[in-house]
Short mmCIF file of C-alpha atoms in Angstrom, two decimals:
data_model
loop_
_atom_site.label_atom_id
_atom_site.label_comp_id
_atom_site.label_asym_id
_atom_site.label_seq_id
_atom_site.Cartn_x
_atom_site.Cartn_y
_atom_site.Cartn_z
CA MET A 1 -12.51 23.00 2.67
CA TYR A 2 -9.53 22.44 4.53
CA ARG A 3 -6.33 24.80 4.86
CA GLY A 4 -7.01 25.92 1.26
CA LEU A 5 -7.59 22.37 -0.13
CA THR A 6 -11.06 21.15 -1.46
CA VAL A 7 -11.32 17.71 -0.09
CA ALA A 8 -13.43 14.68 -1.43
CA VAL A 9 -14.02 11.86 0.49
CA VAL A 10 -14.47 8.41 -1.51
CA VAL A 11 -16.42 5.65 0.06
CA PRO A 12 -16.09 2.19 -1.56
CA ALA A 13 -19.12 0.34 -0.35
CA HIS A 14 -20.46 -3.41 -1.15
CA ASN A 15 -23.29 -4.59 0.59
CA GLU A 16 -23.19 -1.83 3.19
CA GLU A 17 -26.73 -0.89 3.77
CA ARG A 18 -26.83 -0.88 7.74
CA LEU A 19 -23.35 1.15 8.10
CA ILE A 20 -23.33 3.48 4.95
CA GLY A 21 -25.81 5.95 6.18
CA ARG A 22 -23.95 6.41 9.39
CA THR A 23 -20.65 6.72 7.31
CA VAL A 24 -22.09 9.62 5.33
CA ALA A 25 -23.66 11.26 8.25
CA SER A 26 -20.34 11.47 10.24
CA MET A 27 -18.53 13.43 7.45
CA PRO A 28 -17.24 16.64 9.27
CA PRO A 29 -17.89 20.02 7.56
CA LEU A 30 -14.06 20.44 6.03
CA VAL A 31 -15.33 17.73 3.71
CA ASP A 32 -16.46 19.22 0.06
CA HIS A 33 -17.50 16.43 -1.86
CA ILE A 34 -18.77 12.80 -0.52
CA ILE A 35 -18.42 10.16 -3.14
CA VAL A 36 -20.20 6.73 -2.40
CA VAL A 37 -19.37 4.07 -5.01
CA ASP A 38 -21.80 1.51 -4.54
CA ASP A 39 -19.89 -1.76 -5.89
CA ALA A 40 -22.61 -3.68 -7.47
CA SER A 41 -24.27 -4.06 -4.23
CA LYS A 42 -27.37 -6.86 -3.93
CA ASP A 43 -29.02 -4.79 -0.84
CA ASP A 44 -30.37 -1.05 -1.00
CA THR A 45 -26.69 0.40 -0.53
CA ALA A 46 -26.92 3.25 -2.61
CA ARG A 47 -30.69 4.16 -1.39
CA ALA A 48 -29.20 4.10 2.03
CA ALA A 49 -26.33 6.57 0.93
CA LYS A 50 -28.78 8.97 -0.48
CA ALA A 51 -31.23 8.68 2.61
CA ALA A 52 -28.40 10.15 4.81
CA GLY A 53 -29.67 13.49 3.30
CA ASP A 54 -26.37 15.11 3.07
CA SER A 55 -26.24 17.49 -0.07
CA ARG A 56 -22.46 16.76 -0.42
CA THR A 57 -23.16 13.21 -1.33
CA GLN A 58 -23.21 11.74 -4.83
CA VAL A 59 -23.73 8.14 -5.61
CA ILE A 60 -22.04 6.14 -8.38
CA THR A 61 -23.57 2.76 -8.73
CA LEU A 62 -21.33 0.05 -10.43
CA ILE A 63 -23.54 -2.29 -12.46
CA GLU A 64 -20.62 -5.33 -12.29
CA ASN A 65 -18.58 -5.71 -9.41
CA GLN A 66 -15.13 -3.97 -9.33
CA GLY A 67 -13.63 -5.12 -6.23
CA VAL A 68 -12.60 -2.46 -3.55
CA GLY A 69 -9.81 -1.23 -5.57
CA GLY A 70 -11.99 -0.84 -8.80
CA ALA A 71 -14.36 1.33 -6.50
CA ILE A 72 -11.71 3.29 -5.09
CA LEU A 73 -10.47 4.03 -8.34
CA THR A 74 -13.71 5.15 -9.69
CA GLY A 75 -14.06 7.55 -6.95
CA HIS A 76 -10.62 9.13 -7.02
CA ALA A 77 -11.46 9.71 -10.89
CA GLN A 78 -14.79 11.43 -9.96
CA ALA A 79 -12.44 13.58 -7.45
CA LEU A 80 -10.23 14.51 -10.36
CA ALA A 81 -13.39 15.35 -12.09
CA LEU A 82 -14.49 17.57 -9.31
CA ASP A 83 -11.45 19.42 -9.14
CA ALA A 84 -10.74 18.25 -6.07
CA ASP A 85 -7.48 18.89 -4.54
CA VAL A 86 -7.13 15.76 -2.07
CA SER A 87 -9.15 12.72 -2.45
CA VAL A 88 -9.51 10.60 0.96
CA VAL A 89 -10.62 6.99 1.15
CA MET A 90 -13.24 5.97 3.84
CA ALA A 91 -14.89 2.65 3.97
CA GLY A 92 -18.62 2.31 3.97
CA ASP A 93 -18.66 0.33 7.17
CA ALA A 94 -18.19 3.51 9.50
CA GLN A 95 -14.91 2.02 10.52
CA MET A 96 -12.93 4.75 9.76
CA ASP A 97 -13.09 7.71 12.51
CA PRO A 98 -13.53 11.32 10.68
CA ASP A 99 -11.93 12.94 13.68
CA TYR A 100 -8.68 12.11 12.13
CA LEU A 101 -8.81 13.51 8.96
CA PRO A 102 -6.89 16.62 9.71
CA ALA A 103 -4.01 14.43 10.59
CA LEU A 104 -4.24 12.66 7.13
CA LEU A 105 -4.47 16.44 5.34
CA ASP A 106 -1.96 18.17 7.56
CA PRO A 107 1.28 16.64 5.45
CA ILE A 108 -0.57 17.14 2.15
CA ALA A 109 -1.46 20.98 3.20
CA ALA A 110 2.15 21.40 4.12
CA GLY A 111 3.90 19.96 1.47
CA GLN A 112 5.77 17.24 3.32
CA ALA A 113 3.97 14.56 1.45
CA GLN A 114 1.57 13.81 -1.51
CA PHE A 115 0.26 10.56 -0.06
CA THR A 116 -0.76 9.70 3.56
CA LYS A 117 -2.10 6.56 5.19
CA GLY A 118 -3.31 5.32 8.37
CA ASN A 119 -0.68 3.20 10.63
CA ARG A 120 -2.41 1.19 13.70
CA PHE A 121 0.68 0.29 15.04
CA TYR A 122 1.77 3.56 16.30
CA GLY A 123 2.57 2.54 20.09
CA GLN A 124 2.01 0.21 22.95
CA GLY A 125 -2.08 -0.41 23.04
CA SER A 126 -2.76 0.83 19.63
CA PHE A 127 -3.83 -1.93 18.31
CA THR A 128 -6.37 -2.86 21.05
CA GLY A 129 -9.71 -4.45 19.81
CA MET A 130 -7.79 -5.85 16.66
CA PRO A 131 -8.18 -9.22 16.25
CA THR A 132 -5.15 -11.53 16.68
CA HIS A 133 -5.06 -12.92 13.38
CA ARG A 134 -4.97 -9.44 11.80
CA ILE A 135 -2.09 -8.13 13.79
CA VAL A 136 -0.01 -11.27 12.94
CA GLY A 137 -0.81 -10.85 9.20
CA ASN A 138 -0.45 -7.03 9.28
CA VAL A 139 3.08 -7.41 10.91
CA ALA A 140 4.07 -10.05 8.78
CA LEU A 141 2.51 -8.55 5.36
CA SER A 142 4.10 -5.00 6.59
CA PHE A 143 7.62 -6.09 6.25
CA LEU A 144 7.26 -7.80 3.07
CA THR A 145 5.17 -4.66 1.53
CA LYS A 146 8.04 -2.69 2.55
CA ALA A 147 10.50 -4.51 0.41
CA ALA A 148 8.23 -4.73 -2.35
CA SER A 149 6.96 -1.17 -2.55
CA GLY A 150 10.08 0.53 -1.47
CA TYR A 151 8.28 2.75 1.22
CA TRP A 152 10.43 1.16 4.16
CA ASN A 153 9.14 4.12 6.08
CA LEU A 154 5.22 2.91 6.02
CA PHE A 155 3.72 0.22 7.98
CA ASP A 156 0.14 -1.36 8.22
CA PRO A 157 -0.27 -1.37 4.48
CA LEU A 158 -3.68 -2.86 4.64
CA ASN A 159 -5.01 0.00 6.13
CA GLY A 160 -7.31 1.83 3.82
CA TYR A 161 -7.62 4.89 5.43
CA THR A 162 -5.84 7.32 3.11
CA ALA A 163 -5.31 10.38 1.28
CA ILE A 164 -3.83 11.46 -1.97
CA SER A 165 -3.19 14.84 -3.69
CA ARG A 166 -4.46 15.71 -7.09
CA GLU A 167 -1.08 16.04 -8.28
CA ALA A 168 -0.06 12.50 -7.45
CA LEU A 169 -3.35 11.31 -8.84
CA GLN A 170 -3.06 12.74 -12.11
CA ARG A 171 0.48 11.35 -12.50
CA LEU A 172 -0.77 7.78 -11.58
CA ASP A 173 -2.01 5.28 -14.74
CA MET A 174 -4.91 3.76 -12.82
CA ARG A 175 -5.67 1.19 -15.51
CA HIS A 176 -2.68 -0.52 -14.03
CA ILE A 177 -3.67 -0.74 -10.77
CA SER A 178 -5.13 -4.14 -9.23
CA ARG A 179 -8.68 -3.77 -8.50
CA ARG A 180 -9.05 -6.34 -6.12
CA TYR A 181 -7.49 -7.05 -2.81
CA GLU A 182 -3.92 -6.48 -3.91
CA PHE A 183 -4.99 -2.82 -4.55
CA GLU A 184 -3.51 -1.45 -1.44
CA ASN A 185 -0.08 -2.72 -1.80
CA ASP A 186 -0.16 -2.28 -5.85
CA LEU A 187 -0.94 1.15 -5.17
CA LEU A 188 2.04 1.56 -2.81
CA ILE A 189 4.20 0.08 -5.73
CA HIS A 190 3.23 2.24 -8.46
CA LEU A 191 3.44 5.56 -6.25
CA ASN A 192 6.93 4.58 -5.22
CA ILE A 193 7.91 3.99 -8.78
CA LEU A 194 6.94 7.56 -9.37
CA ARG A 195 8.54 8.62 -6.22
CA VAL A 196 5.39 10.27 -4.74
CA PRO A 197 6.66 11.24 -1.09
CA ALA A 198 4.17 9.48 1.34
CA LEU A 199 3.83 9.32 5.18
CA ASP A 200 2.19 7.31 7.89
CA VAL A 201 -0.45 9.03 10.31
CA ALA A 202 -1.04 7.28 13.45
CA ILE A 203 -4.67 6.27 13.60
CA PRO A 204 -5.95 3.95 16.00
CA ALA A 205 -7.89 0.79 15.20
CA ARG A 206 -11.62 0.78 15.49
CA TYR A 207 -13.82 -2.45 15.14
CA GLY A 208 -17.60 -2.19 15.22
CA GLU A 209 -20.38 -3.98 13.30
CA GLU A 210 -18.43 -4.60 10.00
CA VAL A 211 -17.88 -8.02 8.68
CA SER A 212 -14.68 -8.73 7.04
CA GLY A 213 -14.99 -10.47 3.47
CA ILE A 214 -11.29 -11.24 3.19
CA ASN A 215 -10.97 -15.40 2.83
CA LEU A 216 -6.93 -15.12 4.29
CA ARG A 217 -6.54 -18.85 2.93
CA LYS A 218 -7.34 -17.83 -0.65
CA GLN A 219 -5.94 -14.21 -0.58
CA ALA A 220 -2.73 -14.75 1.04
CA PRO A 221 -0.90 -16.88 -1.82
CA ARG A 222 -2.42 -14.05 -4.14
CA ALA A 223 -0.65 -11.29 -2.09
CA LEU A 224 2.47 -13.02 -1.87
CA ALA A 225 2.66 -13.79 -5.57
CA HIS A 226 1.96 -10.12 -6.25
CA LEU A 227 4.34 -8.82 -3.92
CA PHE A 228 6.95 -10.79 -5.61
CA LYS A 229 5.91 -9.35 -9.20
CA GLY A 230 5.61 -6.03 -7.55
CA PHE A 231 9.17 -5.83 -6.17
CA TRP A 232 10.87 -6.98 -9.41
CA THR A 233 8.65 -4.63 -11.30
CA ARG A 234 9.50 -1.73 -9.20
CA ILE A 235 13.08 -2.28 -9.48
CA TRP A 236 13.12 -2.89 -13.04
CA TRP A 237 11.06 0.51 -13.58
CA LYS A 238 12.62 2.58 -10.92
CA TYR A 239 16.26 1.32 -10.69
CA VAL A 240 16.84 0.23 -14.34
CA LEU A 241 14.90 1.92 -16.94
CA GLN A 242 14.66 5.30 -15.18
CA SER A 243 18.03 5.52 -13.95
CA PHE A 244 20.15 2.39 -13.58
CA SER A 245 21.12 3.47 -10.24
CA ALA A 246 23.57 2.17 -7.95
CA VAL A 247 20.55 -0.33 -6.39
CA ALA A 248 20.30 -1.94 -9.42
CA LEU A 249 24.04 -2.70 -9.69
CA MET A 250 24.32 -3.85 -6.39
CA LEU A 251 21.23 -6.10 -6.38
CA PHE A 252 21.95 -7.68 -9.23
CA GLY A 253 25.63 -8.17 -8.79
CA GLY A 254 24.66 -9.66 -5.13
CA LEU A 255 22.30 -12.17 -6.49
CA ALA A 256 25.01 -13.16 -8.90
CA LEU A 257 28.15 -13.29 -6.47
CA THR A 258 25.82 -14.94 -3.78
CA GLY A 259 24.33 -17.59 -6.53
CA ILE A 260 27.92 -18.36 -7.45
CA GLY A 261 28.94 -18.74 -3.66
CA LEU A 262 26.14 -21.11 -2.99
CA VAL A 263 27.05 -23.33 -5.92
CA LEU A 264 30.94 -23.37 -4.89
CA SER A 265 29.84 -24.04 -1.20
CA ALA A 266 27.58 -26.85 -2.05
CA TRP A 267 30.44 -28.10 -4.09
CA ALA A 268 33.15 -27.70 -1.16
CA ILE A 269 30.80 -29.18 1.27
CA ALA A 270 30.30 -32.07 -0.79
CA HIS A 271 34.19 -32.82 -1.31
CA THR A 272 34.56 -32.09 2.42
CA LEU A 273 32.38 -35.10 3.59
CA GLY A 274 34.18 -38.31 4.30
CA PRO A 275 37.75 -38.26 3.02
CA ALA A 276 38.50 -34.41 2.53
CA THR A 277 39.47 -33.57 -0.77
CA ALA A 278 38.38 -29.88 -1.01
CA SER A 279 41.59 -27.67 -0.17
CA ALA A 280 41.46 -24.42 1.87
CA GLY A 281 41.77 -22.45 -1.46
CA THR A 282 38.60 -23.93 -2.60
CA VAL A 283 36.66 -23.37 0.60
CA VAL A 284 38.04 -19.45 0.34
CA LEU A 285 36.91 -19.51 -3.28
CA ALA A 286 33.73 -20.44 -2.37
CA VAL A 287 33.26 -18.28 0.65
CA ALA A 288 34.31 -15.22 -1.00
CA PRO A 289 31.88 -14.54 -3.62
CA LEU A 290 29.33 -15.50 -0.90
CA LEU A 291 30.10 -12.83 1.62
CA SER A 292 30.46 -10.32 -1.15
CA GLY A 293 27.05 -11.17 -2.44
CA PHE A 294 25.76 -10.63 1.03
CA HIS A 295 27.20 -7.58 1.57
CA MET A 296 25.96 -6.25 -1.75
CA LEU A 297 22.63 -7.20 -1.40
CA ILE A 298 22.76 -5.40 2.15
CA HIS A 299 24.32 -2.12 0.47
CA ALA A 300 21.35 -2.36 -2.01
CA MET A 301 18.83 -2.83 0.39
CA VAL A 302 20.04 0.33 2.47
CA LEU A 303 20.18 2.40 -0.70
CA ASP A 304 16.41 1.64 -1.25
CA ILE A 305 15.71 2.67 2.31
CA GLN A 306 17.27 5.92 1.99
CA GLU A 307 15.43 6.85 -1.29
CA SER A 308 12.28 5.83 0.38
CA GLN A 309 12.70 8.71 2.92
CA PRO A 310 10.70 11.85 2.32
CA ALA A 311 12.19 15.26 2.30
CA ARG A 312 12.11 17.36 5.45
#
């Protein structure tokens, strides 16, 4: 227990026989429940987890592979069944340092957030040891995830070291969250629709013997398509159906004016090539909706950013 909170740690594991025992053994005394979810491993992951000999541990073995998201959601559901106040996710490859558990739990215990996550990009040298392709990919994906999820105050979306409160989990409809590699991004989108306050916690990267199973060439297009769909899903639910706020008015109005401006600008340019036939008034007619549309889109983004700031 930590600051009056019953803490469960969900450990998704797929073929982690070598490292799962080390992960379980590293759990500090503040953890009340260790939920290892063996995601249809082909090795002895489940046996190795039990062999760690920690009485707080229970192992759930999935018959069919559910993906990292499916394993985590299975663990979260079990955490709710155990009446845990907070459910933390730590990978089964011993990559996540348990010394930072209090840092993840403190904002939740203090009522500042209902969801916290690690951020490896918190300062100079904070990502020492992280492969270069991961740094570049995370920076690009982080910006796109900010726009799609609405959590403009968060960064490093692929960081799976997270903690979520029981209240937020109970409100979350887990049936509609992606089970595969899009899980982290999809979770953020759903949490933002529910207006769950979220915060980043500075946690350095730690790479050791783990081997990433992500195929970047295959997953990158899927991630981009998912973020595009997730953005419009969030806008529709949060700013149209739930409130029909100024964000929706500015966004849709800005898109319409920008589209009109682009069409008129293309027409004006076409009639300016060679002998000029487009009048000054025609040019102004093309530029005015374009500038107004850009202004409305920027204002919509500003309002969305303000919406994502947690209360202090």
